[in-house]
Structures are given as structure tokens and as C-alpha cells.
Coordinates of C-alpha atoms in Angstrom, one line a residue:
X15 CA 36.4 155.1 -43.9
X16 CA 39.5 157.0 -44.8
X17 CA 40.8 156.8 -41.3
X18 CA 40.5 153.0 -41.3
X19 CA 42.0 152.4 -44.7
X20 CA 44.8 154.9 -45.1
X21 CA 48.1 153.9 -43.5
X22 CA 49.9 156.5 -41.2
X23 CA 52.4 158.7 -43.0
X24 CA 56.1 158.2 -42.1
X25 CA 58.4 161.0 -43.3
X26 CA 61.8 159.6 -44.4
X27 CA 64.9 160.6 -42.4
X28 CA 67.4 159.2 -44.9
X29 CA 67.8 158.9 -48.6
X30 CA 67.5 155.1 -48.7
X31 CA 64.3 155.2 -46.7
X32 CA 63.0 157.8 -49.2
X33 CA 63.7 155.5 -52.1
X34 CA 61.9 152.7 -50.4
X35 CA 58.9 154.9 -49.8
X36 CA 58.8 156.0 -53.4
X37 CA 58.9 152.3 -54.4
X38 CA 56.0 151.6 -52.1
X39 CA 54.0 154.4 -53.6
X40 CA 54.7 153.1 -57.1
X41 CA 53.6 149.6 -56.1
X42 CA 50.4 151.0 -54.5
X43 CA 49.7 153.0 -57.7
X44 CA 50.1 149.8 -59.8
X45 CA 47.8 147.9 -57.4
X46 CA 45.1 150.6 -57.7
X47 CA 45.4 150.4 -61.5
X48 CA 44.9 146.6 -61.4
X49 CA 41.9 147.1 -59.1
X50 CA 40.3 149.6 -61.6
X51 CA 40.7 147.2 -64.6
X52 CA 40.4 143.7 -63.3
X53 CA 36.9 142.2 -63.3
X54 CA 37.6 139.7 -60.6
X55 CA 38.9 142.4 -58.2
X56 CA 36.0 144.7 -59.1
X57 CA 33.5 141.9 -58.4
X58 CA 35.1 141.3 -55.0
X59 CA 35.0 145.0 -54.2
X60 CA 31.4 145.2 -55.1
X61 CA 30.6 142.3 -52.7
X62 CA 32.6 144.2 -50.0
X63 CA 30.5 147.3 -50.7
X64 CA 27.3 145.3 -50.0
X65 CA 28.8 144.1 -46.7
X66 CA 29.8 147.6 -45.8
X67 CA 26.3 148.9 -46.6
X68 CA 24.8 146.3 -44.4
X69 CA 27.2 147.1 -41.6
X70 CA 26.2 150.7 -41.6
X71 CA 22.5 150.1 -41.3
X72 CA 20.8 150.9 -38.0
X73 CA 19.9 147.3 -37.4
X74 CA 22.4 145.3 -39.5
X75 CA 22.2 141.6 -40.1
X76 CA 25.9 141.3 -39.4
X77 CA 28.9 143.5 -38.7
X78 CA 31.9 143.4 -41.0
X79 CA 34.5 145.7 -39.5
X80 CA 37.0 145.2 -42.3
X81 CA 34.9 145.7 -45.5
X82 CA 35.9 149.4 -45.7
X83 CA 39.6 148.7 -46.1
X84 CA 39.0 147.2 -49.6
X85 CA 38.2 150.7 -51.0
X86 CA 41.1 152.9 -52.2
X87 CA 41.7 155.8 -49.7
X88 CA 41.1 159.4 -50.5
X89 CA 38.6 158.6 -53.3
X90 CA 34.9 159.1 -53.8
X91 CA 34.3 155.3 -54.3
X92 CA 32.4 154.8 -51.0
X93 CA 29.2 153.0 -51.8
X94 CA 25.7 154.2 -51.2
X95 CA 25.1 152.4 -48.0
X96 CA 21.4 153.1 -48.1
X97 CA 20.8 151.5 -51.5
X98 CA 21.2 147.9 -50.5
X99 CA 18.7 147.4 -47.8
X100 CA 18.9 143.7 -46.9
X101 CA 20.3 142.8 -50.3
X102 CA 20.1 139.1 -51.2
X103 CA 23.9 138.9 -50.9
X104 CA 23.7 140.1 -47.3
X105 CA 20.9 137.6 -46.5
X106 CA 23.1 134.8 -47.9
X107 CA 26.1 136.1 -46.0
X108 CA 24.1 136.1 -42.7
X109 CA 22.7 132.6 -43.5
X110 CA 26.2 131.2 -44.2
X111 CA 27.7 132.9 -41.2
X112 CA 25.1 131.4 -38.9
X113 CA 25.4 127.9 -40.3
X114 CA 29.2 127.9 -40.2
X115 CA 29.4 128.9 -36.6
X116 CA 26.5 126.8 -35.4
X117 CA 28.0 123.7 -37.0
X118 CA 31.5 124.5 -35.9
X119 CA 30.4 124.8 -32.3
X120 CA 27.9 121.9 -32.4
X121 CA 30.0 119.1 -33.9
X122 CA 32.8 117.7 -31.6
X123 CA 36.2 117.7 -33.3
X124 CA 35.2 120.0 -36.2
X125 CA 38.3 121.9 -36.7
X126 CA 38.4 122.3 -40.5
X127 CA 36.6 125.0 -42.4
X128 CA 37.0 125.4 -46.2
X129 CA 35.8 128.7 -47.8
X130 CA 35.5 129.1 -51.6
X131 CA 35.6 132.8 -52.0
X132 CA 36.3 135.8 -54.2
X133 CA 39.5 136.5 -52.3
X134 CA 38.1 139.3 -50.1
X135 CA 36.1 137.2 -47.6
X136 CA 36.6 138.5 -44.1
X137 CA 35.0 135.5 -42.3
X138 CA 38.4 134.1 -41.1
X139 CA 38.8 137.4 -39.1
X140 CA 35.4 138.6 -38.1
X141 CA 33.7 135.3 -37.0
X142 CA 34.3 133.9 -33.5
X143 CA 35.8 130.6 -34.5
X144 CA 36.4 127.9 -31.9
X145 CA 40.1 127.7 -30.8
X146 CA 42.4 125.5 -33.0
X147 CA 40.1 125.8 -36.1
X148 CA 41.9 125.4 -39.4
X149 CA 40.5 127.8 -42.0
X150 CA 41.3 127.2 -45.7
X151 CA 40.5 130.0 -48.2
X152 CA 40.2 128.9 -51.9
X153 CA 40.2 132.0 -54.1
X154 CA 41.9 133.9 -57.0
X155 CA 45.5 134.5 -56.0
X156 CA 45.7 138.1 -57.3
X157 CA 42.6 139.2 -55.5
X158 CA 43.7 137.5 -52.3
X159 CA 47.1 139.2 -52.4
X160 CA 45.6 142.6 -52.5
X161 CA 43.0 141.8 -49.8
X162 CA 45.6 140.3 -47.6
X163 CA 47.8 143.4 -47.7
X164 CA 44.9 145.7 -46.9
X165 CA 43.6 143.5 -44.0
X166 CA 47.1 143.4 -42.6
X167 CA 47.2 147.2 -42.9
X168 CA 44.1 147.6 -40.7
X169 CA 45.3 145.1 -38.1
X170 CA 43.0 142.2 -38.9
X171 CA 43.7 139.2 -36.7
X172 CA 42.5 135.6 -36.5
X173 CA 40.8 134.4 -33.4
X174 CA 43.2 133.1 -30.8
X175 CA 44.6 129.6 -31.6
X176 CA 43.2 129.5 -35.1
X177 CA 45.2 128.8 -38.3
X178 CA 44.7 130.2 -41.8
X179 CA 45.8 128.8 -45.2
X180 CA 45.3 130.2 -48.6
X181 CA 45.0 128.0 -51.7
X182 CA 44.9 129.6 -55.2
X183 CA 41.9 128.4 -57.1
X184 CA 44.2 128.6 -60.3
X185 CA 46.1 125.6 -59.0
X186 CA 43.4 123.3 -60.3
X187 CA 44.1 120.4 -58.0
X188 CA 42.1 121.4 -54.9
X189 CA 42.4 118.0 -53.3
X190 CA 46.1 117.9 -53.4
X191 CA 46.5 121.5 -52.3
X192 CA 44.2 120.9 -49.3
X193 CA 46.0 117.7 -48.3
X194 CA 49.4 119.5 -48.6
X195 CA 48.2 122.2 -46.1
X196 CA 47.2 119.6 -43.5
X197 CA 43.5 118.9 -44.4
X198 CA 42.4 115.4 -43.2
X199 CA 39.3 113.5 -44.5
X200 CA 39.3 111.6 -41.2
X201 CA 38.1 114.7 -39.3
X202 CA 34.8 116.6 -39.6
X203 CA 34.7 119.6 -41.8
X204 CA 32.4 122.3 -43.0
X205 CA 32.5 123.9 -46.4
X206 CA 31.1 127.2 -47.7
X207 CA 30.9 128.8 -51.2
X208 CA 30.2 132.4 -51.8
X209 CA 31.7 134.7 -54.4
X210 CA 34.1 132.1 -56.0
X211 CA 34.3 133.0 -59.7
X212 CA 33.1 129.9 -61.6
X213 CA 33.6 129.8 -65.3
X214 CA 31.3 127.0 -66.2
X215 CA 29.0 124.3 -65.0
X216 CA 31.8 121.8 -65.3
X217 CA 34.0 123.9 -63.0
X218 CA 31.4 123.6 -60.2
X219 CA 31.0 119.9 -60.8
X220 CA 34.7 119.5 -60.5
X221 CA 34.7 121.3 -57.2
X222 CA 31.8 119.3 -55.9
X223 CA 33.6 116.1 -56.8
X224 CA 36.7 117.2 -54.9
X225 CA 34.6 118.1 -51.8
X226 CA 32.9 114.7 -52.1
X227 CA 36.3 112.9 -52.0
X228 CA 37.6 115.0 -49.0
X229 CA 34.6 115.6 -46.8
X230 CA 34.0 113.2 -44.0
X231 CA 30.6 111.6 -43.5
X232 CA 28.0 114.1 -42.1
X233 CA 30.1 117.1 -43.2
X234 CA 28.2 120.1 -44.6
X235 CA 28.5 122.2 -47.8
X236 CA 26.7 125.5 -47.8
X237 CA 26.6 128.2 -50.4
X238 CA 25.4 130.2 -53.3
X239 CA 25.6 128.9 -56.9
X240 CA 25.5 131.4 -59.9
X241 CA 22.7 130.3 -62.2
X242 CA 24.1 131.8 -65.4
X243 CA 26.8 129.1 -65.6
X244 CA 24.2 126.3 -65.5
X245 CA 22.8 125.0 -68.8
X246 CA 19.8 123.1 -67.3
X247 CA 16.0 123.7 -67.8
X248 CA 15.1 121.9 -64.5
X249 CA 17.6 123.4 -62.1
X250 CA 16.2 121.8 -58.9
X251 CA 16.1 118.3 -60.4
X252 CA 19.7 118.7 -61.8
X253 CA 21.0 119.9 -58.5
X254 CA 19.5 117.0 -56.6
X255 CA 20.9 114.4 -59.1
X256 CA 24.3 116.0 -59.2
X257 CA 24.7 116.3 -55.4
X258 CA 23.3 112.8 -54.8
X259 CA 25.8 111.3 -57.4
X260 CA 28.5 112.9 -55.2
X261 CA 27.1 111.5 -52.0
X262 CA 25.3 114.6 -50.8
X263 CA 21.7 115.2 -49.8
X264 CA 20.9 118.8 -50.9
X265 CA 18.3 121.3 -49.9
X266 CA 17.6 124.4 -51.8
X267 CA 16.9 127.4 -49.6
X268 CA 15.0 130.4 -50.9
X269 CA 16.0 134.0 -50.0
X270 CA 12.4 134.6 -48.8
X271 CA 12.8 131.7 -46.3
X272 CA 16.0 133.3 -45.0
X273 CA 14.4 136.7 -44.8
X274 CA 11.4 135.3 -42.9
X275 CA 13.6 133.4 -40.5
X276 CA 15.5 136.6 -39.7
X277 CA 12.3 138.7 -39.4
X278 CA 13.2 141.1 -42.2
X279 CA 11.4 142.3 -45.3
X280 CA 13.0 142.0 -48.8
X281 CA 13.0 145.4 -50.5
X282 CA 13.7 144.0 -54.0
X283 CA 12.4 141.1 -56.1
X284 CA 13.6 137.5 -55.8
X285 CA 17.2 137.0 -56.7
X286 CA 17.3 135.2 -60.1
X287 CA 21.1 135.3 -60.4
X288 CA 22.0 132.7 -57.7
X289 CA 20.6 129.8 -55.8
X290 CA 21.2 129.1 -52.2
X291 CA 21.7 125.5 -50.9
X292 CA 22.8 123.4 -47.9
X293 CA 24.0 119.9 -48.4
X294 CA 25.1 117.1 -46.1
X295 CA 27.6 114.4 -46.9
X296 CA 26.1 110.9 -46.7
X297 CA 29.0 108.8 -47.9
X298 CA 32.5 108.3 -46.4
X299 CA 35.5 110.3 -47.5
X300 CA 38.4 108.7 -49.4
X301 CA 40.5 109.0 -46.2
X302 CA 37.9 107.2 -44.2
X303 CA 37.7 104.4 -46.7
X304 CA 41.4 104.0 -46.8
X305 CA 41.6 103.9 -43.0
X306 CA 39.0 101.2 -42.8
X307 CA 40.7 99.2 -45.6
X308 CA 44.0 99.3 -43.7
X309 CA 42.2 98.2 -40.5
X310 CA 40.4 95.4 -42.3
X311 CA 43.7 94.1 -43.7
X312 CA 45.3 94.3 -40.3
X313 CA 42.5 92.3 -38.8
X314 CA 42.8 89.7 -41.5
X315 CA 46.6 89.4 -41.0
X316 CA 46.1 89.1 -37.2
X317 CA 43.6 86.3 -37.9
X318 CA 45.9 84.5 -40.2
X319 CA 48.8 84.7 -37.7
X320 CA 46.6 83.4 -34.8
X321 CA 45.3 80.5 -36.9
X322 CA 48.8 79.5 -37.9
X323 CA 49.9 79.5 -34.2
X324 CA 47.0 77.2 -33.3
X325 CA 48.1 74.7 -36.0

């Protein structure tokens, strides 16, 4: 892991270069200090440790060649890779990976993927996306900045022809941010949520509302939802009503179902912290409705002009 994470050492030949090197070291030290104390960063690193543990198994569910770079070099922070045999997080990661790629390759014209993440999601780099796919990552800015530097340091590259855009979740207005980056509600899209730090039930409801406005008819939303932010006694009924009110038909997927479909055995009890779901958009996006409104007005105007000429 150290060989992958640690950048090569360059010995300075001049005083100015030496000063720049010292500044770089100081910045690196401050970054590691933030990593040690920031709960968002620590949570993202923990998720990376689970992916690294899965990657190092004899028969892994998936391969994440970049997870190791998120750990500080020359430390003893390498996770116990044998502790997390087929962890629920890894099952969810495999499930989401497969659904994303299957949908992206099955639906003609699907070139838009939106990922709600913890900032250290490596899917843009490790999945074999179709050419010209636009990938949008919505995540905490400070975590993404650290992850981006480390991924760049180990040579992570997007698949050929793909584009990547980051949107800070702190911006608040997800709809406006996505539109400003080129997202179109007149083209198919697929959305995934895993690891995004949600503060409350209302924060998830706001995100779902934004997705509902932007996602074209028959688009998909897949993900994990933390249960501890939800103040509901009947979780299944609440989810069905919430998703339906936003135009989605939702299906709850158990981790046991995922494990059975993959032919693996769970080595721990059922995950009571999160709930897996897959939802399909049944209504039309705001962009679709606007396009049809304009077309309807055009047809009406053409009809009025033709009627006037006949008179």
C-alpha cells in the first residue's frame, strides 16, 4: 500500500525548489491533521477501508484499485482486511455497481450519471463507463478535495471520452448546480446514493424532490439510506408514500437478497443501520414538461396562422 500511496521523492537542486517542497510538506501535514479530526473524512476513509478489505479477498465481489491511496503513507493505519468478510457495505457497493453499469449500457442515450457520495467514491475511475458518459459527483467539498489530490497522485483516470463534474453538497441548490454543469432533464439519467452524509430526514426529502424534478421519465435512483435520520415507525410504508409523492415507484432490497443473488454467505447479522432501495421515475421531468409546453404552444400558433390564411 505504501508503494501505491507515497509519491516519489524529488531532491531539490535549488533553494526556491526547496522552499516549495517545504511548503508542500507543510500542506500535507495540515491535510493529515484534518483527516485525523474531521468526522466526515474519517467516515469516508472507513468506507474506503471496507472496499480495500473486499479487494484483498481471495474471491472479491469487486476490485477497487484506488482505495489504498486514501490512507496516509508510512503509518500503521492499514485496515484489517480479513475482518470485513462480505460486509453489508461491500454487498451494497457491488449491487449499486452492477445496476449502474447494466442500466448505463442498456438504455440508449443514457449519458448522465449522478452520484451522491462521501467524497471518496472511486466509481468514476474504476467502472467501465460507456464513452461520452457525464458523471456528476455530489459530495462534501473538503473530503472531495483531499480525495481528488490523492487519486491524481496515483494516476487515476476516467474512461476514455467520459466527463466528470464535482458539485459541493454544501451549495444547497442541487438542481441549479447540476443544470449549470450541463445536466439535462430531457436525456435519460441514473442516480445513485451511497455514503452521502445526511443530517436529517428533511435533507433526504429535499434531495429526492430535486431528483424528481430533474430525472427524465424511466430514470433510476439506487442507493442506501441511513435509518438513524428517519423518525418513522413504519419505514416501508413511509418510503413508499414519500417516493410515490415524488413520482417514483420504489422497491426495498434486503442485504440477504443481494447476498443470495451473488451466491455469498453473510458473516454478520442483518444491517440495521441502512436500507437499500431501487426506484424508477414514473413522471416526466420539469425539462420534459417545459419542452412539451413549448411544442404545444407552437402547434397552437401554427394552427392559428393557418386558420387566418384560410379566411
